[in-house]
Each structure stands twice: as structure tokens, then as C-alpha cells.
Tab-separated table of C-alpha atoms in Angstrom:
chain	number	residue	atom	x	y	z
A	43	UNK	CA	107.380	74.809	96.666
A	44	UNK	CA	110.996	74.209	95.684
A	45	UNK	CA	113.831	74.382	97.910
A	46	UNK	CA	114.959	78.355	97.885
A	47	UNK	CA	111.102	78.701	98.828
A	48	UNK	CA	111.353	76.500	101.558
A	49	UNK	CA	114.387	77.781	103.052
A	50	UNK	CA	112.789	81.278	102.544
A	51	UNK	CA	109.669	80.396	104.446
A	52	UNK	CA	111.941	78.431	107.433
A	53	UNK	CA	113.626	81.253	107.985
A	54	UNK	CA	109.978	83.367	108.439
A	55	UNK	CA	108.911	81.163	110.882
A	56	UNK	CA	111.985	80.875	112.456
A	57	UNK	CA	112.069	84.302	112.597
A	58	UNK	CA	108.430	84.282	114.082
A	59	UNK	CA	109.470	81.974	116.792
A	60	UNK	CA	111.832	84.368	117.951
A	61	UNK	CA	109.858	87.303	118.176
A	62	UNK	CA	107.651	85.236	120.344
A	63	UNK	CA	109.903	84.243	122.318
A	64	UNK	CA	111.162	87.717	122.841
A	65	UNK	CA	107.572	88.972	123.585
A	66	UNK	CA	107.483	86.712	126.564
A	67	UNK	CA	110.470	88.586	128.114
A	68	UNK	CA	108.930	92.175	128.182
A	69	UNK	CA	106.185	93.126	130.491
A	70	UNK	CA	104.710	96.076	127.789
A	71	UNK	CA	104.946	94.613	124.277
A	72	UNK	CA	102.284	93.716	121.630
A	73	UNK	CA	102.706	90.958	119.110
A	74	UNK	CA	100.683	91.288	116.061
A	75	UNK	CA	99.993	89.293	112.677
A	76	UNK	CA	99.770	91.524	109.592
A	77	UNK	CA	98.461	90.273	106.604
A	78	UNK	CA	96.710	91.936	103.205
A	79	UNK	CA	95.758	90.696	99.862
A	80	UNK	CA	97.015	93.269	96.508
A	81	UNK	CA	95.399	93.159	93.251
A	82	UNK	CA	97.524	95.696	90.853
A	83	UNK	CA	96.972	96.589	86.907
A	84	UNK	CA	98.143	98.644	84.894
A	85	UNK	CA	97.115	99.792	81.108
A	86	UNK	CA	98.678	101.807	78.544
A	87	UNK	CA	96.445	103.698	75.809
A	88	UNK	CA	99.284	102.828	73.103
A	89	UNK	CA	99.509	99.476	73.748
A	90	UNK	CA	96.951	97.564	71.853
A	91	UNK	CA	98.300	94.131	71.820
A	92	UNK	CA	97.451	93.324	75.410
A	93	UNK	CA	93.989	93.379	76.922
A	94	UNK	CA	96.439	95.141	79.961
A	95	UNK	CA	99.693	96.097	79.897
A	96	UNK	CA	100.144	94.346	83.428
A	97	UNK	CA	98.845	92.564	86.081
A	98	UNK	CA	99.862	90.737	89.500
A	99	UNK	CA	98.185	89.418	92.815
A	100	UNK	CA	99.744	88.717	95.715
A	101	UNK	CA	99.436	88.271	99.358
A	102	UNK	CA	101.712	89.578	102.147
A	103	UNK	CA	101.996	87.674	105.557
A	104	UNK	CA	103.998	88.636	108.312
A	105	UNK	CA	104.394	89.249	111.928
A	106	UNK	CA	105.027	93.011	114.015
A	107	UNK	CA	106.528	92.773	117.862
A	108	UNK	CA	106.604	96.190	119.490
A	109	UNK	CA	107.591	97.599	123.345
A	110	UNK	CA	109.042	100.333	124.916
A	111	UNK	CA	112.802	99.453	123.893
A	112	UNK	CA	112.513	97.313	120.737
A	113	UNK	CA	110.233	96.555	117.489
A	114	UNK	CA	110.713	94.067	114.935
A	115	UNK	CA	109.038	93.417	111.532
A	116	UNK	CA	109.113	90.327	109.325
A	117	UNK	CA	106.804	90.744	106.107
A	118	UNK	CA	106.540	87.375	103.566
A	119	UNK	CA	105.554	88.544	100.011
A	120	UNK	CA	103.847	85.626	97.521
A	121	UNK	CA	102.670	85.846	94.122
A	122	UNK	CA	100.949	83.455	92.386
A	123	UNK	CA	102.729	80.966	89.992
A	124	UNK	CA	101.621	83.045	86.638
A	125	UNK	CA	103.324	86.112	88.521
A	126	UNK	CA	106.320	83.786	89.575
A	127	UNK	CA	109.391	81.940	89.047
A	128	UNK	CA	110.164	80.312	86.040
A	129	UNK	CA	112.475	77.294	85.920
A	130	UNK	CA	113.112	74.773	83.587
A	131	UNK	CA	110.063	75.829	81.840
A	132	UNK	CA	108.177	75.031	84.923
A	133	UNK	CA	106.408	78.117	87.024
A	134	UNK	CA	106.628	78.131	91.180
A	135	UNK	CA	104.782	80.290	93.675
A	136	UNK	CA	107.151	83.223	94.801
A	137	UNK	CA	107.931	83.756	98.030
A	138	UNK	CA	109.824	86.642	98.645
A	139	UNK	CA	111.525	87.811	102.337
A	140	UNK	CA	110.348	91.474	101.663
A	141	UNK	CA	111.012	93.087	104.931
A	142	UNK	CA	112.781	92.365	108.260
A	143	UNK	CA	113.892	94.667	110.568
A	144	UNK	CA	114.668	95.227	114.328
A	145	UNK	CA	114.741	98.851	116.123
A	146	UNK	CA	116.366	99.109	119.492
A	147	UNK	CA	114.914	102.279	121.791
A	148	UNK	CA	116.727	104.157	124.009
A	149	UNK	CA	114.683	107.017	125.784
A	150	UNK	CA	117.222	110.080	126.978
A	151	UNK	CA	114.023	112.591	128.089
A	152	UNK	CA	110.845	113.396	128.124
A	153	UNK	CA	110.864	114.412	124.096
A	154	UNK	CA	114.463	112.984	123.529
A	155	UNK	CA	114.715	109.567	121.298
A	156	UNK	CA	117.633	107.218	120.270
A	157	UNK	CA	117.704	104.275	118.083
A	158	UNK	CA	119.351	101.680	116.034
A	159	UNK	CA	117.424	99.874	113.089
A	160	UNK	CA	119.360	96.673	111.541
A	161	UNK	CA	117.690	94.961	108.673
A	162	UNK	CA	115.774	95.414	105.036
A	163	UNK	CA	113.428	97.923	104.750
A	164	UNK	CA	112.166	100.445	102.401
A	165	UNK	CA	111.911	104.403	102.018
A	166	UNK	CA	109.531	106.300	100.242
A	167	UNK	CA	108.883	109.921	100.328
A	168	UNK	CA	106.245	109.869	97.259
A	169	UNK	CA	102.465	111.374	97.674
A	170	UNK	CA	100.765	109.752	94.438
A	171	UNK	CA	103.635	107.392	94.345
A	172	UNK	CA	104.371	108.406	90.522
A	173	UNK	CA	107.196	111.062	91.432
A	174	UNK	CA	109.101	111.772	93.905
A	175	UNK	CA	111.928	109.669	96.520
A	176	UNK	CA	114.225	111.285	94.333
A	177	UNK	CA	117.223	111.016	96.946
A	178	UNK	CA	117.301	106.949	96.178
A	179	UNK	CA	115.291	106.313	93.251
A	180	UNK	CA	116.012	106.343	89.576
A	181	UNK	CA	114.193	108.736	87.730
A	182	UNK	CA	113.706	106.342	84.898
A	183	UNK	CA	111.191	104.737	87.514
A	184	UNK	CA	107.887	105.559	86.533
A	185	UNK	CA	104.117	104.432	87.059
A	186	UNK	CA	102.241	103.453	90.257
A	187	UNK	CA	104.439	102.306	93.491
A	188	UNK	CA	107.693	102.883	91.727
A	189	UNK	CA	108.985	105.217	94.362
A	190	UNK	CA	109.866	103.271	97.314
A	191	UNK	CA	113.449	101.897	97.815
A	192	UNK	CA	114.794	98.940	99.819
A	193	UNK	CA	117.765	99.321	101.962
A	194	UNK	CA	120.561	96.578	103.709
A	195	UNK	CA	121.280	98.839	106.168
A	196	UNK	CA	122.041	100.026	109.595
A	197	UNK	CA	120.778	102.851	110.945
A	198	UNK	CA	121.208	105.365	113.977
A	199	UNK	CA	118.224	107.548	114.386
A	200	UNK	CA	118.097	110.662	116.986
A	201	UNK	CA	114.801	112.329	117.693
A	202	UNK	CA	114.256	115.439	119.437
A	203	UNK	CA	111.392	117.495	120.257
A	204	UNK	CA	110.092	118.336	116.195
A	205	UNK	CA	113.001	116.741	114.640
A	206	UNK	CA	113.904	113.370	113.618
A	207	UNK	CA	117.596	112.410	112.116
A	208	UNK	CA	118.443	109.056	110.416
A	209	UNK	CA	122.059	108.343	109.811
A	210	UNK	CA	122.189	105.393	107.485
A	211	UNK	CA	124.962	103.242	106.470
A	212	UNK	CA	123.635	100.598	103.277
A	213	UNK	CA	125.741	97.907	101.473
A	214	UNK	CA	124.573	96.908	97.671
A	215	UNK	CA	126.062	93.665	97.894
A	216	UNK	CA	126.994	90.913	100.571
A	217	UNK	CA	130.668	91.537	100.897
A	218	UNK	CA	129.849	95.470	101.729
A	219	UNK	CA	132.290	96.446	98.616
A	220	UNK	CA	130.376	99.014	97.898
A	221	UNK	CA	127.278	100.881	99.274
A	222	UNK	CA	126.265	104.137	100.463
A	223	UNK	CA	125.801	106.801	103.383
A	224	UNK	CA	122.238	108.195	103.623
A	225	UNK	CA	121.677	110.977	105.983
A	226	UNK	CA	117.739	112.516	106.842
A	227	UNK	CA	116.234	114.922	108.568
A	228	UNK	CA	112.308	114.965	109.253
A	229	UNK	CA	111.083	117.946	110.723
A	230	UNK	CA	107.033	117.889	111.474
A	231	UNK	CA	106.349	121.477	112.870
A	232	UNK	CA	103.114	121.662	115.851
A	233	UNK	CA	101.476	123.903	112.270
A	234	UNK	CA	100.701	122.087	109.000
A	235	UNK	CA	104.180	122.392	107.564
A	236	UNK	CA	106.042	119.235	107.234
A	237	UNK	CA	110.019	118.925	105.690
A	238	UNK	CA	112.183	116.899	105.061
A	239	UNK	CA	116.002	117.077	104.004
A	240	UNK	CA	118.210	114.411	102.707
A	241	UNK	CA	121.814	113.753	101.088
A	242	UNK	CA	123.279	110.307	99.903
A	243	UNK	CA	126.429	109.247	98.231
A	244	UNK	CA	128.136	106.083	97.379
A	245	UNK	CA	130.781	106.398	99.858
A	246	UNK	CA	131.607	102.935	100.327
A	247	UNK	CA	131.961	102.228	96.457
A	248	UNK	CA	135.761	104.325	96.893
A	249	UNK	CA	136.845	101.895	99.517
A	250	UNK	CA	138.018	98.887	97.462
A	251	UNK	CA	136.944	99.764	94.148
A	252	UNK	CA	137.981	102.948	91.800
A	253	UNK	CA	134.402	104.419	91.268
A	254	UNK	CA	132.893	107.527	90.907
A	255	UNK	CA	131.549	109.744	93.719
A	256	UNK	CA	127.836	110.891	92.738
A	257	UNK	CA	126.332	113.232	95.541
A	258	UNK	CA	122.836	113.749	96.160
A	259	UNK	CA	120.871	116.380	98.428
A	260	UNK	CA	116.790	116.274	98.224
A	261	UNK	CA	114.484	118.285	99.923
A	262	UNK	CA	110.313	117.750	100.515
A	263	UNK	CA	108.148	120.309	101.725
A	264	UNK	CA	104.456	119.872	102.101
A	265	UNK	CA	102.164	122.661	104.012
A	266	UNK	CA	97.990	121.793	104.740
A	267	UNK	CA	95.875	124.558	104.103
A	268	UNK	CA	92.523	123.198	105.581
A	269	UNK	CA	92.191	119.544	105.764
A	270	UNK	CA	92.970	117.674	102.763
A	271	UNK	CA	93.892	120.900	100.583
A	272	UNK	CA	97.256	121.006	100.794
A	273	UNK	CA	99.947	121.844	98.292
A	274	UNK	CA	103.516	119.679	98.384
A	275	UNK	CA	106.648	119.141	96.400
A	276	UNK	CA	110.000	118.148	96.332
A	277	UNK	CA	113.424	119.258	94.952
A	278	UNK	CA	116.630	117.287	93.768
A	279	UNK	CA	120.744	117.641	92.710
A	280	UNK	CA	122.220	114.994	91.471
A	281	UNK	CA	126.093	115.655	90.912
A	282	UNK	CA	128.944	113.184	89.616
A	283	UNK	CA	132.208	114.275	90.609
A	284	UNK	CA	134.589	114.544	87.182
A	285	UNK	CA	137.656	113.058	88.026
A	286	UNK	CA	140.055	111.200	85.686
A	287	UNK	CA	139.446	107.392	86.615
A	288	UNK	CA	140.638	104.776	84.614
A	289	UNK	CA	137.751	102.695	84.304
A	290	UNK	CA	140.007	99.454	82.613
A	291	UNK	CA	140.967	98.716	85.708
A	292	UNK	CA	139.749	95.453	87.352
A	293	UNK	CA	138.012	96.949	90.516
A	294	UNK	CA	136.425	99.416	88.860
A	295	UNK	CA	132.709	99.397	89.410
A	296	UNK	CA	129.506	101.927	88.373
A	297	UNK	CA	126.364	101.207	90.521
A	298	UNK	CA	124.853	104.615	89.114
A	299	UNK	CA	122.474	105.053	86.783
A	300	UNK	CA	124.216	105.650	83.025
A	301	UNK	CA	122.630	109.321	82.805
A	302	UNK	CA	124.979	110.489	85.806
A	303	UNK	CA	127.889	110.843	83.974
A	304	UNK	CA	131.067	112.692	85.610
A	305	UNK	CA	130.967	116.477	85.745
A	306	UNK	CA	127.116	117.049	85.073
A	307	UNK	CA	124.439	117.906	87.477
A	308	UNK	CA	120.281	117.045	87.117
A	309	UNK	CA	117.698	118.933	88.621
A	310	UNK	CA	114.825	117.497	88.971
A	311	UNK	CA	111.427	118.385	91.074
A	312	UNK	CA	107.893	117.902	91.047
A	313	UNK	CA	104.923	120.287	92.728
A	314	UNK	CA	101.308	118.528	93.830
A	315	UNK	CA	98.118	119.486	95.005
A	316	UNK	CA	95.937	118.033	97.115
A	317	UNK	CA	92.228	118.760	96.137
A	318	UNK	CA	89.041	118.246	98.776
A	319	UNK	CA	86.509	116.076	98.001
A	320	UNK	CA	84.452	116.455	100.756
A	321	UNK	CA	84.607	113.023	101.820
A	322	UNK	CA	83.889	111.625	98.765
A	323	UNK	CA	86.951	110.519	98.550
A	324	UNK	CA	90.361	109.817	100.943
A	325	UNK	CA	92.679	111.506	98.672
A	326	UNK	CA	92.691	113.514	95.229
A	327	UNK	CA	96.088	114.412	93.943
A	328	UNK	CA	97.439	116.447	90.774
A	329	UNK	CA	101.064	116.204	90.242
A	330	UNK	CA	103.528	117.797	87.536
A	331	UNK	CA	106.670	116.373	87.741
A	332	UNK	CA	110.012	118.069	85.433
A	333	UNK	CA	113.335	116.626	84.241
A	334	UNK	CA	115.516	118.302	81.589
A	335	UNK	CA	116.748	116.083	79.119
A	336	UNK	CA	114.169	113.403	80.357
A	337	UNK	CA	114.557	112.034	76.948
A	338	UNK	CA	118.321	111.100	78.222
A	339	UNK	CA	117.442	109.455	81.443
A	340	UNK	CA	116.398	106.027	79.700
A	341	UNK	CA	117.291	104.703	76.559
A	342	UNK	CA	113.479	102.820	76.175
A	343	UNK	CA	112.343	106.600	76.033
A	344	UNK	CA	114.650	108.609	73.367
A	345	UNK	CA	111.378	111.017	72.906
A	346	UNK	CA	110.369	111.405	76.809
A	347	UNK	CA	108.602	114.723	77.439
A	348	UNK	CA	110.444	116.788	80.071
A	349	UNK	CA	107.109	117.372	81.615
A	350	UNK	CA	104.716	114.068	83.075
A	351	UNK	CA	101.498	114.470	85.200
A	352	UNK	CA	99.299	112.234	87.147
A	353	UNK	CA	95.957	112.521	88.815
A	354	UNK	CA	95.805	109.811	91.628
A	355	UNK	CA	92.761	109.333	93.946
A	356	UNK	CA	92.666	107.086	96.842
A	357	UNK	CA	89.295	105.322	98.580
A	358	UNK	CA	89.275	103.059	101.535
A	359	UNK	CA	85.990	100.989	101.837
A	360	UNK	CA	85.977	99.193	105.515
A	361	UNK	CA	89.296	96.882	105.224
A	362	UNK	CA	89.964	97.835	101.578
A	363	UNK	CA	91.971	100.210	99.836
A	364	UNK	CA	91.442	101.344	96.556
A	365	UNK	CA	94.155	103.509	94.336
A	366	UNK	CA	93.475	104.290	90.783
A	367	UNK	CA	96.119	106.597	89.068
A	368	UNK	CA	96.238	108.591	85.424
A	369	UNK	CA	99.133	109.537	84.536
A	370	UNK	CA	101.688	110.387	81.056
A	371	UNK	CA	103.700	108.102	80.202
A	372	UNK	CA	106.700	108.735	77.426
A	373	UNK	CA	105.252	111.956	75.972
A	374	UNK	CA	102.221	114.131	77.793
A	375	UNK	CA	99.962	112.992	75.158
A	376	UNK	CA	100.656	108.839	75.846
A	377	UNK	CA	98.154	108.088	78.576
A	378	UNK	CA	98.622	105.314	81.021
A	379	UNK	CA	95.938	103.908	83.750
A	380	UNK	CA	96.771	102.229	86.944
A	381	UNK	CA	94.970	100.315	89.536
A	382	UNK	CA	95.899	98.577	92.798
A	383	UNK	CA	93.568	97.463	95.447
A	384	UNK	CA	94.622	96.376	99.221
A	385	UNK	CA	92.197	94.191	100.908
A	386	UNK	CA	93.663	93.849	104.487
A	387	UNK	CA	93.701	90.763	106.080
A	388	UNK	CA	94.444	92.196	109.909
């Protein structure tokens, strides 16, 4: 261990100490270790200089603390020295602070919910986790588990009988220069129809900085026919405002991806189906995913297809987890494989 690894791991258990010692103080609480053990691979057809195109392990560790009025959660992330740090030319273990959170819980009626969440944590809206999250994510993100998004944030949530609305307020660096408001609305009807409605923009960016405003409003629908044939999708806008910024000046800044350019709008959306198995399986899903101009998004991809795909099944085996994914990669015809497997500790 070297020293940013040891302060990162005091500050766990420090961390851990004082969810303890807040457990103590409640007379309804739980207190629980969490802990798996991720195995993750990937291969592209095309690439025929590597036996895989990539490959981690890693281990997460961490502790949960839940009661009527508050939760916390404090994940640890490690990889293996090979998967690492490198410095000096010498590799460390990574240890990684990859979530911490606390949720305050105020009760206002029988079906009536506020809250305040304060911390690091992630969204992630995606089915086969190839597409999707499109209100955070950038769509030059591709491939297995590239969906979900980590937020410095605080958060008000208000829930309400079939609704659930989270007003976020995020900061992308540690001075809160410049950041964002994210605003969602979860709405799980007593039928199988589930939605979801979101908008974002980099609100904060405009405060000391000259920057651009980008909006962007995302919707996900997903409605069960019988159980586990279900067909889902989601819908995005990006837009950049065009105004006429001088963007010499000192304090100007750009967090946004370089496809959003000022005055132009992207559409992008993605349908699935969920497919039966008859318990042969957990999950079977077919997804077609388009973005116009794809080949624009990223300039690794100058001949990306506007179209992908990906057929992703999912298996859990007792305390394991297994995900295996086919999907396109830059054109329809460039296959890719994935594989990830989640052994879970407790």
C-alpha cells in the first residue's frame, strides 16, 4: 500500500466506525457488511493482437446502516496490482472510495416521503447496460456497464403515493465552479408500466465561468406484458444554446462533450425487448439503439454505424451472477463479446 491508499482505506474505516456508532443510537436500524468479488472481459472480433481485448478483477467491500430516518453507504473498490496504479514504473493495489452516501427520512403520511441524500453515488437507467442513461452519460460510452454515472451531489427527494421526485444539485470539481442541476421523476404505476422523466443542465458552469448552457430532457418507459416479456425504451434531446461567447477569455470553461456544439440538437433513443426463457434464464434482452451522425460523436469512430445492437442475457447461480453481452461495436458488422461475473460475498 502507498500512502493515498492508506489514507483512502482510514477514511473507510473511519467511516465504518461511525456508522456503528450511529447504529447504537437508534432502536430500529440494521447494520450490514456488503461485499462481492467481479471478474469482467471483454473481446473484440477485430482485434487480433490480444488474446482479449480486456480484462479486470476486483473486489468491493463496504458497509450499509439503515432505520426509519437515515441510511448510509460506504463501498471500497480494489483491483489487483496488474489492474492498478502505476508509479515510478512500480504497480500498487487500487483502492478506490467508490461510494458514500447518507439519506436523511422524513415521513409526512401514510404514503408521503421526504429526503435529503449528501454524498457520491451513481445513476443508471440502462436495461442491458449497453444503451441508455442518456440524461448523464456520453453517448460515445459504449460496451458492458458503461451506463452508470457518479454524482458529488446533494439531493432533495419527495415521494408521494406512485411518484418519486429527485431534485439534484452536483459540482464537477471541489471548488463547485461549475456543475449541474438534475431534476427526476419516477413514476411506478400499481399496472406493469413504469416511467421515468428527467432534465439536466450545467447551470452552475454560468456562475463564475462564461460557458455554454447545454439542456437535456430524457424520458424511459418500460411496460411488462407477462412476466419477463416486456418491451422498454428510452428517448433523448440534447440542445446547446448558440450564443456568441468569447471563448479567449480566461474563465471560460467546456465540460461538454465536443459533439454538442452551440445551436444543434441530438436525438438519440434506443427500443428493447425482453424475451422469456422460461426460467432458463434471469434475463434475455435485444436492444437497437440509434444516433444520427454517430460517426460524429467520437473521433476514435469516424465510420460509426448510426445503428448498434446487443443481445445481453443474465444468470444468477446461488450467490453468483453471471452477464454475458453481444453487441456491435463501430459498424453493425464489428462484433464485440462481453463477460462479467459477480460472486457475492454477503
Amino acid at each position: 500500500f502507498f500512502t493515498g491508499d492508506i489514507m483512502k482505506l482510514k477514511f473507510l474505516i473511519s467511516s465504518l466506525l461511525v456508522l456503528l456508532g450511529t447504529s447504537f443510537a437508534s432502536d430500529n436500524y440494521s447494520l450490514n457488511l456488503k461485499g462481492n468479488v467481479q471478474t469482467q472481459a471483454t473481446k473484440s472480433i477485430e482485434d487480433e493482437d490480444n488474446n482479449l481485448s480486456s480484462l479486470w478483477l476486483r473486489a468491493n467491500l463496504g458497509a450499509e446502516y439503515k432505520s426509519d430516518a437515515f441510511d448510509a453507504l460506504v463501498m471500497m473498490r480494489i483491483f489487483a496490482p496488474e489492474f492498478g496504479n502505476n508509479i515510478d514504473g512500480k504497480n500498487y493495489d487500487k483502492i478506490l472510495a467508490d461510494l458514500y452516501w447518507v439519506n436523511y427520512k422524513w415521513k409526512l403520511g401514510e404514503s408521503t416521503l421526504l429526503n435529503f441524500k449528501l454524498g457520491h453515488w451513481k445513476t443508471d437507467w440502462s436495461q442491458s447496460t449497453h444503451f441508455g442513461t442518456y440524461i448523464d452519460k456520453d453517448l460515445s460510452a459504449r460496451g458492458l456497464w458503461m451506463r452508470d454515472q457518479a454524482h458529488n451531489a446533494m439531493e432533495l427527494g419527495f415521494k408521494h403515493g406512485l411518484s418519486q421526485l429527485n431534485v439534484m444539485l452536483a459540482t464537477s470539481d471541489n471548488k463547485a465552479n461549475t456543475g449541474y442541476v438534475r431534476v427526476e421523476e419516477s413514476l411506478k404505476f400499481t399496472f406493469p408500466l413504469e416511467m421515468k422523466f428527467a432534465y439536466r443542465t450545467n447551470a452552475i458552469d454560468v456562475v463564475q465561468n462564461t460557458s455554454y448552457i447545454t439542456h437535456r430532457v430524457a424520458t424511459y418507459a418500460s411496460f411488462s406484458i407477462i412476466p419477463n416479456l416486456r418491451l422498454y425504451g428510452e428517448l433523448a434531446c440534447f440542445y446547446t444554446q448558440d450564443e456568441d461567447l468569447v471563448e479567449t477569455v480566461p474563465n471560460f470553461v467546456r465540460k461538454d462533450p465536443s459533439y454538442l456544439k452551440p445551436g444543434e440538437a441530438w436525438l438519440p433513443f434506443y427500443v428493447g425487448l425482453e424475451i422469456p426463457t422460461f426460467g432458463v434464464l434471469d434475463n434475455f434482452l435485444f436492444e437497437v439503439e440509434y444516433i444520427k451522425d454517430r460517426d460524429e460523436v467520437s473521433a476514435k469512430q469516424p465510420n460509426a454505424s448510426e445503428l448498434a445492437w446487443t443481445a445481453a442475457l443474465v444468470k444468477k447461480l446461488g450467490k453468483s451472477k453471471l452477464q454475458f453481452s453481444v453487441y456491435s461495436e463501430e459498424e453493425l458488422n464489428d462484433i464485440g463479446l462481453a463477460f462479467r461475473l459477480t460472486s457475492t460475498i454477503r
